[in-house]
Amino acid sequence: MTEKDVAAPLPVDAYRQVVRVVSHVFIAGALLGVTIGGIHAEPAVYVLLAAGAVLVVLGQDLLPPEMLGRWRLGAEAAVALILVSLLVLLTGGAASPFFVGYLLVVGCAALLAHGRGALVLALIAAAAYLTVVVAAAGALGGPLDAEALGRVAFNLIAIGLITYLATVVAGEHRRAREAAVRLSRFDQLTGIYSRSYVLTRLEQEIQRASRAERPFSLLMLDLDGLKAANDQHGHDVGDQLLRQVADGLSRAVRTIDVVGRYGGDEMLVVLPETDQAGALRVAEKLRRAVRGSAVPVEEGTARTSASIGLASYPDDGRSAAELINRADMAMYEAKRRGRDQIVRYSRPADVARRAGEGMPAEGMPAEGMPAAPEIGAQGAPGDPL
């Protein structure tokens, strides 16, 4: 589902299916009505309805959906109004039984129209109908009688009512869909992205990075001592602190980065187009942002810190499961080393190489770990990189 689909009252595919069904049924019904009713100008009506059927197939089945872009709905509505107007003109004007075509056009358009688009279309449809009625009356050589005028007035009111009803229903449907999207995309407590959404974006980033052969990085953050803050000050304080941390993380990253709540007090940060060195700099910004979060309590201030694990694509893994697992391992190593610091994942071969080059012991694997994280922040916890 795209952003455009989310904003529309009805998904584009569903809208196209509605237009396809309504158009074909209307054309078939009109053919039946003309054939049975013996309406004058039958050859011209048959040609018009055949042309309409061809245009429906062309517009809804053959032409690509992205053709004409934002103007597609307006173009389709204009073509539909022209066809309906010609049909009404050829079948008696004010007396035509096919006025319902106007109602179908404005009703369908309201399912996808934005803002005042449905109202504008209704006014255009009303104007087109009046023009056809006047033209048909002129062709018949006389003004409309009282019965015909009453019918025209009621039909105009019907256009307005159908537009109003369709707009209200579409608006409510839009709000319901947007609410559902918010629930699935955003974490209700923190306002950052949800677990499911950030995992989806991680999969998309893996596919993009694989095509472009470009690296990206993943950070796993776990808040230190949040459970203790909950136990000591209550869950309200813990929730406030969690929201402050989420807000600080969101402000500390770029617009293309994705910050999501993985679960509890764990968070994931996807960093597109970012290698290990760049990811370490971002991780330090995030660590400082977490340390800057504070909630006033009776005893003073409730604070927390973050243990951060870093894994990079493709060196540390080529699937979402591998990257998350290795960032998680690095994060737990950061906790083991004293918390409030950054550790980046290293493969066993990297650790062996570091040992052969005489690197410090702190870069060696932790006992019992199948692969070794490598420290990213040197010195005492809280010191800059």
mmCIF file of C-alpha atoms in Angstrom:
data_model
loop_
_atom_site.group_PDB
_atom_site.id
_atom_site.type_symbol
_atom_site.label_atom_id
_atom_site.label_comp_id
_atom_site.label_asym_id
_atom_site.label_seq_id
_atom_site.Cartn_x
_atom_site.Cartn_y
_atom_site.Cartn_z
ATOM 1 C CA MET A 1 0.000 0.000 0.000
ATOM 2 C CA THR A 2 1.422 3.334 -1.040
ATOM 3 C CA GLU A 3 1.080 6.703 0.646
ATOM 4 C CA LYS A 4 -1.234 7.788 -2.120
ATOM 5 C CA ASP A 5 -3.450 4.764 -1.477
ATOM 6 C CA VAL A 6 -3.575 5.580 2.221
ATOM 7 C CA ALA A 7 -4.730 9.156 1.565
ATOM 8 C CA ALA A 8 -7.472 8.087 -0.843
ATOM 9 C CA PRO A 9 -10.895 7.065 0.535
ATOM 10 C CA LEU A 10 -10.767 3.900 -1.592
ATOM 11 C CA PRO A 11 -7.665 1.962 -2.719
ATOM 12 C CA VAL A 12 -6.851 2.575 -6.375
ATOM 13 C CA ASP A 13 -7.290 -1.090 -7.352
ATOM 14 C CA ALA A 14 -10.703 -1.243 -5.667
ATOM 15 C CA TYR A 15 -11.727 2.025 -7.344
ATOM 16 C CA ARG A 16 -10.761 0.700 -10.767
ATOM 17 C CA GLN A 17 -12.785 -2.451 -10.126
ATOM 18 C CA VAL A 18 -15.826 -0.373 -9.092
ATOM 19 C CA VAL A 19 -15.544 1.794 -12.218
ATOM 20 C CA ARG A 20 -15.140 -1.275 -14.408
ATOM 21 C CA VAL A 21 -18.237 -3.042 -13.015
ATOM 22 C CA VAL A 22 -20.463 0.069 -12.901
ATOM 23 C CA SER A 23 -19.512 1.114 -16.429
ATOM 24 C CA HIS A 24 -20.106 -2.269 -18.031
ATOM 25 C CA VAL A 25 -23.398 -2.819 -16.212
ATOM 26 C CA PHE A 26 -24.640 0.675 -17.119
ATOM 27 C CA ILE A 27 -23.700 0.237 -20.787
ATOM 28 C CA ALA A 28 -25.355 -3.188 -20.913
ATOM 29 C CA GLY A 29 -28.476 -1.805 -19.242
ATOM 30 C CA ALA A 30 -28.582 1.136 -21.647
ATOM 31 C CA LEU A 31 -28.309 -1.227 -24.636
ATOM 32 C CA LEU A 32 -31.158 -3.291 -23.263
ATOM 33 C CA GLY A 33 -33.280 -0.202 -22.588
ATOM 34 C CA VAL A 34 -32.705 1.241 -26.060
ATOM 35 C CA THR A 35 -33.448 -2.087 -27.753
ATOM 36 C CA ILE A 36 -36.619 -2.825 -25.796
ATOM 37 C CA GLY A 37 -37.845 0.759 -25.526
ATOM 38 C CA GLY A 38 -37.518 1.581 -29.207
ATOM 39 C CA ILE A 39 -35.819 4.910 -28.501
ATOM 40 C CA HIS A 40 -35.244 7.174 -31.493
ATOM 41 C CA ALA A 41 -31.753 7.707 -32.901
ATOM 42 C CA GLU A 42 -30.923 4.076 -32.117
ATOM 43 C CA PRO A 43 -27.926 3.751 -34.498
ATOM 44 C CA ALA A 44 -26.223 6.783 -32.960
ATOM 45 C CA VAL A 45 -26.929 5.470 -29.456
ATOM 46 C CA TYR A 46 -25.504 2.061 -30.312
ATOM 47 C CA VAL A 47 -22.342 3.655 -31.677
ATOM 48 C CA LEU A 48 -22.023 5.846 -28.587
ATOM 49 C CA LEU A 49 -22.437 2.904 -26.190
ATOM 50 C CA ALA A 50 -19.947 0.808 -28.161
ATOM 51 C CA ALA A 51 -17.441 3.651 -27.984
ATOM 52 C CA GLY A 52 -18.046 3.879 -24.234
ATOM 53 C CA ALA A 53 -17.360 0.149 -23.795
ATOM 54 C CA VAL A 54 -14.106 0.471 -25.738
ATOM 55 C CA LEU A 55 -13.010 3.451 -23.622
ATOM 56 C CA VAL A 56 -13.749 1.564 -20.400
ATOM 57 C CA VAL A 57 -11.594 -1.379 -21.480
ATOM 58 C CA LEU A 58 -8.863 0.980 -22.676
ATOM 59 C CA GLY A 59 -8.842 3.121 -19.534
ATOM 60 C CA GLN A 60 -9.327 0.455 -16.869
ATOM 61 C CA ASP A 61 -7.595 -2.590 -18.365
ATOM 62 C CA LEU A 62 -5.038 -1.598 -21.001
ATOM 63 C CA LEU A 63 -3.534 1.764 -20.049
ATOM 64 C CA PRO A 64 -1.008 1.710 -17.141
ATOM 65 C CA PRO A 65 -2.468 3.024 -13.833
ATOM 66 C CA GLU A 66 0.227 5.702 -13.528
ATOM 67 C CA MET A 67 -0.628 7.243 -16.899
ATOM 68 C CA LEU A 68 -1.678 10.926 -16.560
ATOM 69 C CA GLY A 69 -0.704 10.826 -12.877
ATOM 70 C CA ARG A 70 -2.800 13.118 -10.699
ATOM 71 C CA TRP A 71 -4.939 14.133 -13.711
ATOM 72 C CA ARG A 72 -6.207 10.634 -14.404
ATOM 73 C CA LEU A 73 -9.336 10.887 -12.234
ATOM 74 C CA GLY A 74 -10.307 14.222 -13.794
ATOM 75 C CA ALA A 75 -9.763 12.903 -17.304
ATOM 76 C CA GLU A 76 -11.848 9.784 -16.648
ATOM 77 C CA ALA A 77 -14.652 11.861 -15.091
ATOM 78 C CA ALA A 78 -14.628 14.279 -18.045
ATOM 79 C CA VAL A 79 -14.885 11.453 -20.593
ATOM 80 C CA ALA A 80 -17.686 9.813 -18.588
ATOM 81 C CA LEU A 81 -19.658 13.077 -18.347
ATOM 82 C CA ILE A 82 -19.327 13.654 -22.093
ATOM 83 C CA LEU A 83 -20.588 10.142 -22.892
ATOM 84 C CA VAL A 84 -23.512 10.401 -20.453
ATOM 85 C CA SER A 85 -24.425 13.868 -21.732
ATOM 86 C CA LEU A 86 -24.471 12.677 -25.335
ATOM 87 C CA LEU A 87 -26.558 9.674 -24.331
ATOM 88 C CA VAL A 88 -29.088 11.864 -22.517
ATOM 89 C CA LEU A 89 -29.181 14.295 -25.438
ATOM 90 C CA LEU A 90 -29.845 11.496 -27.943
ATOM 91 C CA THR A 91 -32.581 9.928 -25.810
ATOM 92 C CA GLY A 92 -34.850 12.864 -25.039
ATOM 93 C CA GLY A 93 -33.048 15.337 -22.782
ATOM 94 C CA ALA A 94 -35.241 15.991 -19.732
ATOM 95 C CA ALA A 95 -37.288 12.887 -20.541
ATOM 96 C CA SER A 96 -34.273 10.588 -20.919
ATOM 97 C CA PRO A 97 -34.267 7.521 -18.635
ATOM 98 C CA PHE A 98 -30.472 7.568 -18.568
ATOM 99 C CA PHE A 99 -30.034 10.577 -16.264
ATOM 100 C CA VAL A 100 -28.861 8.033 -13.655
ATOM 101 C CA GLY A 101 -25.520 8.042 -15.498
ATOM 102 C CA TYR A 102 -24.722 11.435 -13.929
ATOM 103 C CA LEU A 103 -25.365 9.999 -10.476
ATOM 104 C CA LEU A 104 -23.043 7.075 -11.151
ATOM 105 C CA VAL A 105 -20.263 9.376 -12.356
ATOM 106 C CA VAL A 106 -20.343 11.718 -9.354
ATOM 107 C CA GLY A 107 -20.804 8.792 -6.953
ATOM 108 C CA CYS A 108 -17.797 6.871 -8.279
ATOM 109 C CA ALA A 109 -15.611 9.967 -8.435
ATOM 110 C CA ALA A 110 -16.385 10.833 -4.803
ATOM 111 C CA LEU A 111 -14.812 7.515 -3.781
ATOM 112 C CA LEU A 112 -11.384 8.752 -4.872
ATOM 113 C CA ALA A 113 -11.695 12.551 -5.027
ATOM 114 C CA HIS A 114 -9.723 14.681 -2.557
ATOM 115 C CA GLY A 115 -10.844 17.872 -0.845
ATOM 116 C CA ARG A 116 -13.409 19.762 -2.896
ATOM 117 C CA GLY A 117 -12.952 17.630 -5.986
ATOM 118 C CA ALA A 118 -16.297 15.865 -5.573
ATOM 119 C CA LEU A 119 -18.158 19.172 -5.178
ATOM 120 C CA VAL A 120 -16.506 20.648 -8.271
ATOM 121 C CA LEU A 121 -17.399 17.544 -10.276
ATOM 122 C CA ALA A 122 -21.015 17.705 -9.063
ATOM 123 C CA LEU A 123 -21.280 21.330 -10.227
ATOM 124 C CA ILE A 124 -19.809 20.402 -13.617
ATOM 125 C CA ALA A 125 -22.237 17.461 -13.911
ATOM 126 C CA ALA A 126 -25.192 19.714 -13.041
ATOM 127 C CA ALA A 127 -24.080 22.277 -15.613
ATOM 128 C CA ALA A 128 -23.648 19.577 -18.262
ATOM 129 C CA TYR A 129 -27.109 18.196 -17.520
ATOM 130 C CA LEU A 130 -28.729 21.640 -17.768
ATOM 131 C CA THR A 131 -26.925 22.293 -21.056
ATOM 132 C CA VAL A 132 -28.161 18.993 -22.486
ATOM 133 C CA VAL A 133 -31.739 19.652 -21.340
ATOM 134 C CA VAL A 134 -31.784 23.108 -22.921
ATOM 135 C CA ALA A 135 -30.217 21.798 -26.140
ATOM 136 C CA ALA A 136 -32.724 18.949 -26.369
ATOM 137 C CA ALA A 137 -35.652 21.308 -25.726
ATOM 138 C CA GLY A 138 -34.397 23.601 -28.467
ATOM 139 C CA ALA A 139 -34.134 20.696 -30.874
ATOM 140 C CA LEU A 140 -37.731 19.746 -30.114
ATOM 141 C CA GLY A 141 -38.842 23.297 -30.862
ATOM 142 C CA GLY A 142 -40.431 24.351 -27.580
ATOM 143 C CA PRO A 143 -39.818 25.247 -23.936
ATOM 144 C CA LEU A 144 -40.065 22.697 -21.151
ATOM 145 C CA ASP A 145 -43.476 22.198 -19.583
ATOM 146 C CA ALA A 146 -44.065 22.289 -15.819
ATOM 147 C CA GLU A 147 -43.698 18.506 -15.456
ATOM 148 C CA ALA A 148 -40.364 18.511 -17.258
ATOM 149 C CA LEU A 149 -39.112 21.467 -15.203
ATOM 150 C CA GLY A 150 -40.033 19.629 -12.000
ATOM 151 C CA ARG A 151 -38.200 16.534 -13.178
ATOM 152 C CA VAL A 152 -35.078 18.546 -14.015
ATOM 153 C CA ALA A 153 -35.145 20.313 -10.633
ATOM 154 C CA PHE A 154 -35.451 17.004 -8.794
ATOM 155 C CA ASN A 155 -32.614 15.508 -10.849
ATOM 156 C CA LEU A 156 -30.351 18.418 -9.931
ATOM 157 C CA ILE A 157 -31.182 17.896 -6.261
ATOM 158 C CA ALA A 158 -30.400 14.194 -6.704
ATOM 159 C CA ILE A 159 -26.933 15.050 -8.034
ATOM 160 C CA GLY A 160 -26.283 17.155 -4.937
ATOM 161 C CA LEU A 161 -27.590 14.486 -2.544
ATOM 162 C CA ILE A 162 -25.602 11.662 -4.114
ATOM 163 C CA THR A 163 -22.450 13.797 -4.011
ATOM 164 C CA TYR A 164 -23.045 14.636 -0.349
ATOM 165 C CA LEU A 165 -23.732 11.030 0.664
ATOM 166 C CA ALA A 166 -20.784 9.632 -1.281
ATOM 167 C CA THR A 167 -18.461 12.300 0.129
ATOM 168 C CA VAL A 168 -19.523 11.594 3.723
ATOM 169 C CA VAL A 169 -19.150 7.830 3.314
ATOM 170 C CA ALA A 170 -15.786 8.216 1.558
ATOM 171 C CA GLY A 171 -14.565 10.613 4.267
ATOM 172 C CA GLU A 172 -15.477 8.209 7.047
ATOM 173 C CA HIS A 173 -13.818 5.370 5.170
ATOM 174 C CA ARG A 174 -10.688 7.474 4.706
ATOM 175 C CA ARG A 175 -10.504 8.270 8.411
ATOM 176 C CA ALA A 176 -11.006 4.602 9.309
ATOM 177 C CA ARG A 177 -8.222 3.543 6.930
ATOM 178 C CA GLU A 178 -5.868 6.236 8.214
ATOM 179 C CA ALA A 179 -6.557 5.131 11.799
ATOM 180 C CA ALA A 180 -5.845 1.521 10.847
ATOM 181 C CA VAL A 181 -2.617 2.553 9.123
ATOM 182 C CA ARG A 182 -1.525 4.544 12.181
ATOM 183 C CA LEU A 183 -2.180 1.543 14.420
ATOM 184 C CA SER A 184 -0.145 -0.747 12.175
ATOM 185 C CA ARG A 185 2.634 1.722 11.372
ATOM 186 C CA PHE A 186 3.187 3.584 14.636
ATOM 187 C CA ASP A 187 3.715 2.475 18.210
ATOM 188 C CA GLN A 188 0.861 3.848 20.295
ATOM 189 C CA LEU A 189 2.934 4.655 23.388
ATOM 190 C CA THR A 190 6.001 6.294 21.851
ATOM 191 C CA GLY A 191 4.749 7.566 18.475
ATOM 192 C CA ILE A 192 7.743 6.089 16.635
ATOM 193 C CA TYR A 193 7.393 3.295 14.088
ATOM 194 C CA SER A 194 6.015 -0.064 15.174
ATOM 195 C CA ARG A 195 7.917 -3.336 15.164
ATOM 196 C CA SER A 196 6.091 -4.638 12.080
ATOM 197 C CA TYR A 197 6.722 -1.462 10.094
ATOM 198 C CA VAL A 198 10.415 -1.168 10.949
ATOM 199 C CA LEU A 199 10.915 -4.832 10.014
ATOM 200 C CA THR A 200 9.189 -4.187 6.694
ATOM 201 C CA ARG A 201 11.451 -1.197 6.049
ATOM 202 C CA LEU A 202 14.486 -3.291 6.994
ATOM 203 C CA GLU A 203 13.539 -5.903 4.373
ATOM 204 C CA GLN A 204 13.048 -3.144 1.794
ATOM 205 C CA GLU A 205 16.433 -1.645 2.638
ATOM 206 C CA ILE A 206 18.102 -5.047 2.232
ATOM 207 C CA GLN A 207 16.577 -5.377 -1.245
ATOM 208 C CA ARG A 208 17.600 -1.823 -2.195
ATOM 209 C CA ALA A 209 21.140 -2.232 -0.853
ATOM 210 C CA SER A 210 21.476 -5.569 -2.651
ATOM 211 C CA ARG A 211 20.521 -4.010 -5.995
ATOM 212 C CA ALA A 212 22.721 -0.953 -5.510
ATOM 213 C CA GLU A 213 25.563 -2.888 -3.838
ATOM 214 C CA ARG A 214 25.687 -0.246 -1.111
ATOM 215 C CA PRO A 215 26.088 -0.783 2.645
ATOM 216 C CA PHE A 216 23.701 0.224 5.373
ATOM 217 C CA SER A 217 23.694 -0.242 9.132
ATOM 218 C CA LEU A 218 21.328 -1.371 11.864
ATOM 219 C CA LEU A 219 21.392 -0.263 15.500
ATOM 220 C CA MET A 220 19.761 -2.147 18.356
ATOM 221 C CA LEU A 221 19.193 -0.036 21.493
ATOM 222 C CA ASP A 222 18.195 -1.262 24.913
ATOM 223 C CA LEU A 223 17.432 1.255 27.666
ATOM 224 C CA ASP A 224 19.435 0.633 30.810
ATOM 225 C CA GLY A 225 17.519 0.569 34.073
ATOM 226 C CA LEU A 226 14.076 1.388 32.696
ATOM 227 C CA LYS A 227 12.563 -1.512 34.617
ATOM 228 C CA ALA A 228 14.097 -0.135 37.814
ATOM 229 C CA ALA A 229 12.560 3.266 37.072
ATOM 230 C CA ASN A 230 9.178 1.608 36.597
ATOM 231 C CA ASP A 231 9.516 -0.283 39.867
ATOM 232 C CA GLN A 232 10.726 2.746 41.830
ATOM 233 C CA HIS A 233 8.603 5.557 40.388
ATOM 234 C CA GLY A 234 5.699 3.785 38.717
ATOM 235 C CA HIS A 235 4.858 2.935 35.126
ATOM 236 C CA ASP A 236 3.626 6.455 34.356
ATOM 237 C CA VAL A 237 7.137 7.806 34.919
ATOM 238 C CA GLY A 238 8.591 4.931 32.896
ATOM 239 C CA ASP A 239 6.197 5.642 30.029
ATOM 240 C CA GLN A 240 7.059 9.354 30.085
ATOM 241 C CA LEU A 241 10.747 8.507 29.992
ATOM 242 C CA LEU A 242 10.210 6.079 27.118
ATOM 243 C CA ARG A 243 8.321 8.746 25.151
ATOM 244 C CA GLN A 244 11.072 11.305 25.790
ATOM 245 C CA VAL A 245 13.718 8.852 24.612
ATOM 246 C CA ALA A 246 11.731 8.044 21.439
ATOM 247 C CA ASP A 247 11.274 11.741 20.704
ATOM 248 C CA GLY A 248 14.986 12.418 21.215
ATOM 249 C CA LEU A 249 15.968 9.552 18.929
ATOM 250 C CA SER A 250 13.612 10.778 16.199
ATOM 251 C CA ARG A 251 15.141 14.259 16.326
ATOM 252 C CA ALA A 252 18.695 12.924 16.253
ATOM 253 C CA VAL A 253 18.418 11.001 12.957
ATOM 254 C CA ARG A 254 17.928 11.958 9.321
ATOM 255 C CA THR A 255 14.555 11.905 7.621
ATOM 256 C CA ILE A 256 15.542 8.794 5.646
ATOM 257 C CA ASP A 257 16.466 6.874 8.808
ATOM 258 C CA VAL A 258 13.858 4.657 10.469
ATOM 259 C CA VAL A 259 13.467 4.545 14.256
ATOM 260 C CA GLY A 260 11.127 1.876 15.594
ATOM 261 C CA ARG A 261 10.189 0.213 18.855
ATOM 262 C CA TYR A 262 11.223 -3.427 18.679
ATOM 263 C CA GLY A 263 9.599 -4.422 21.938
ATOM 264 C CA GLY A 264 9.555 -3.296 25.575
ATOM 265 C CA ASP A 265 12.482 -0.919 25.973
ATOM 266 C CA GLU A 266 14.340 -2.134 22.867
ATOM 267 C CA MET A 267 14.473 -0.064 19.695
ATOM 268 C CA LEU A 268 15.775 -0.574 16.177
ATOM 269 C CA VAL A 269 17.284 2.127 13.973
ATOM 270 C CA VAL A 270 17.771 1.470 10.237
ATOM 271 C CA LEU A 271 20.437 3.728 8.719
ATOM 272 C CA PRO A 272 20.345 3.653 4.880
ATOM 273 C CA GLU A 273 23.517 4.454 2.942
ATOM 274 C CA THR A 274 25.555 4.367 6.157
ATOM 275 C CA ASP A 275 28.767 2.377 6.690
ATOM 276 C CA GLN A 276 30.159 1.321 10.069
ATOM 277 C CA ALA A 277 32.085 4.530 10.655
ATOM 278 C CA GLY A 278 29.033 6.673 9.924
ATOM 279 C CA ALA A 279 26.809 4.413 11.997
ATOM 280 C CA LEU A 280 29.151 4.778 15.002
ATOM 281 C CA ARG A 281 28.813 8.554 14.795
ATOM 282 C CA VAL A 282 25.017 8.282 14.642
ATOM 283 C CA ALA A 283 25.021 5.800 17.516
ATOM 284 C CA GLU A 284 26.974 8.246 19.658
ATOM 285 C CA LYS A 285 24.424 10.982 18.915
ATOM 286 C CA LEU A 286 21.659 8.604 19.933
ATOM 287 C CA ARG A 287 23.484 7.564 23.104
ATOM 288 C CA ARG A 288 23.833 11.210 24.120
ATOM 289 C CA ALA A 289 20.179 11.879 23.245
ATOM 290 C CA VAL A 290 19.075 9.074 25.546
ATOM 291 C CA ARG A 291 21.263 10.371 28.380
ATOM 292 C CA GLY A 292 19.641 13.785 27.925
ATOM 293 C CA SER A 293 16.148 12.423 28.560
ATOM 294 C CA ALA A 294 14.851 13.075 32.096
ATOM 295 C CA VAL A 295 11.534 13.025 33.948
ATOM 296 C CA PRO A 296 11.137 14.996 37.227
ATOM 297 C CA VAL A 297 10.123 12.876 40.237
ATOM 298 C CA GLU A 298 9.799 13.584 43.938
ATOM 299 C CA GLU A 299 13.283 12.297 44.697
ATOM 300 C CA GLY A 300 14.866 14.293 41.868
ATOM 301 C CA THR A 301 15.036 13.110 38.257
ATOM 302 C CA ALA A 302 14.458 9.758 36.588
ATOM 303 C CA ARG A 303 16.981 9.063 33.847
ATOM 304 C CA THR A 304 18.134 6.212 31.684
ATOM 305 C CA SER A 305 20.940 5.356 29.267
ATOM 306 C CA ALA A 306 21.295 3.116 26.228
ATOM 307 C CA SER A 307 23.376 0.082 25.401
ATOM 308 C CA ILE A 308 23.736 0.066 21.630
ATOM 309 C CA GLY A 309 24.689 -2.757 19.290
ATOM 310 C CA LEU A 310 25.701 -2.154 15.666
ATOM 311 C CA ALA A 311 25.606 -4.484 12.675
ATOM 312 C CA SER A 312 26.192 -3.569 9.028
ATOM 313 C CA TYR A 313 25.011 -4.953 5.700
ATOM 314 C CA PRO A 314 26.476 -6.934 3.993
ATOM 315 C CA ASP A 315 29.510 -7.639 6.226
ATOM 316 C CA ASP A 316 27.532 -8.759 9.267
ATOM 317 C CA GLY A 317 24.580 -10.372 7.553
ATOM 318 C CA ARG A 318 22.482 -10.393 4.403
ATOM 319 C CA SER A 319 19.066 -11.075 5.895
ATOM 320 C CA ALA A 320 16.935 -9.228 8.417
ATOM 321 C CA ALA A 321 17.188 -12.126 10.871
ATOM 322 C CA GLU A 322 20.998 -12.176 10.679
ATOM 323 C CA LEU A 323 21.361 -8.424 11.097
ATOM 324 C CA ILE A 324 18.938 -8.237 14.009
ATOM 325 C CA ASN A 325 20.541 -11.224 15.726
ATOM 326 C CA ARG A 326 24.042 -9.786 15.428
ATOM 327 C CA ALA A 327 23.046 -6.266 16.445
ATOM 328 C CA ASP A 328 21.305 -7.872 19.432
ATOM 329 C CA MET A 329 24.461 -9.819 20.328
ATOM 330 C CA ALA A 330 26.502 -6.635 20.144
ATOM 331 C CA MET A 331 23.959 -4.820 22.305
ATOM 332 C CA TYR A 332 24.148 -7.486 25.007
ATOM 333 C CA GLU A 333 27.917 -7.263 24.904
ATOM 334 C CA ALA A 334 27.577 -3.517 25.527
ATOM 335 C CA LYS A 335 25.475 -4.316 28.596
ATOM 336 C CA ARG A 336 28.024 -6.876 29.778
ATOM 337 C CA ARG A 337 30.787 -4.287 29.499
ATOM 338 C CA GLY A 338 29.011 -1.843 31.773
ATOM 339 C CA ARG A 339 26.111 -0.354 29.759
ATOM 340 C CA ASP A 340 25.751 3.140 28.274
ATOM 341 C CA GLN A 341 28.125 2.390 25.430
ATOM 342 C CA ILE A 342 28.275 1.255 21.798
ATOM 343 C CA VAL A 343 29.534 -2.099 20.579
ATOM 344 C CA ARG A 344 29.781 -3.136 16.988
ATOM 345 C CA TYR A 345 29.536 -6.720 15.841
ATOM 346 C CA SER A 346 32.648 -8.474 14.499
ATOM 347 C CA ARG A 347 32.901 -11.843 12.860
ATOM 348 C CA PRO A 348 35.289 -14.442 14.305
ATOM 349 C CA ALA A 349 37.729 -13.916 11.417
ATOM 350 C CA ASP A 350 37.906 -10.207 12.269
ATOM 351 C CA VAL A 351 38.614 -11.003 15.907
ATOM 352 C CA ALA A 352 41.368 -13.447 14.932
ATOM 353 C CA ARG A 353 42.907 -10.792 12.708
ATOM 354 C CA ARG A 354 42.799 -8.230 15.527
ATOM 355 C CA ALA A 355 44.449 -10.697 17.895
ATOM 356 C CA GLY A 356 47.197 -11.384 15.355
ATOM 357 C CA GLU A 357 47.826 -7.652 15.001
ATOM 358 C CA GLY A 358 48.196 -7.255 18.740
ATOM 359 C CA MET A 359 44.956 -5.354 19.294
ATOM 360 C CA PRO A 360 43.776 -4.822 22.899
ATOM 361 C CA ALA A 361 41.985 -7.633 24.691
ATOM 362 C CA GLU A 362 38.792 -5.610 24.868
ATOM 363 C CA GLY A 363 38.358 -6.284 21.168
ATOM 364 C CA MET A 364 38.379 -10.044 21.719
ATOM 365 C CA PRO A 365 35.200 -12.128 21.832
ATOM 366 C CA ALA A 366 33.328 -12.524 25.067
ATOM 367 C CA GLU A 367 33.475 -15.998 26.544
ATOM 368 C CA GLY A 368 30.789 -18.303 25.183
ATOM 369 C CA MET A 369 29.744 -15.958 22.346
ATOM 370 C CA PRO A 370 29.638 -17.635 18.905
ATOM 371 C CA ALA A 371 30.792 -14.386 17.307
ATOM 372 C CA ALA A 372 32.579 -11.413 18.740
ATOM 373 C CA PRO A 373 31.332 -7.872 19.010
ATOM 374 C CA GLU A 374 33.934 -5.169 18.725
ATOM 375 C CA ILE A 375 33.847 -2.141 20.953
ATOM 376 C CA GLY A 376 32.773 1.069 19.241
ATOM 377 C CA ALA A 377 33.149 3.576 22.076
ATOM 378 C CA GLN A 378 36.550 3.505 23.725
ATOM 379 C CA GLY A 379 37.138 4.497 27.345
ATOM 380 C CA ALA A 380 34.680 4.774 30.183
ATOM 381 C CA PRO A 381 30.937 4.721 29.543
ATOM 382 C CA GLY A 382 29.703 8.162 28.629
ATOM 383 C CA ASP A 383 32.998 9.358 27.094
ATOM 384 C CA PRO A 384 32.855 10.652 23.504
ATOM 385 C CA LEU A 385 34.032 8.538 20.634
#
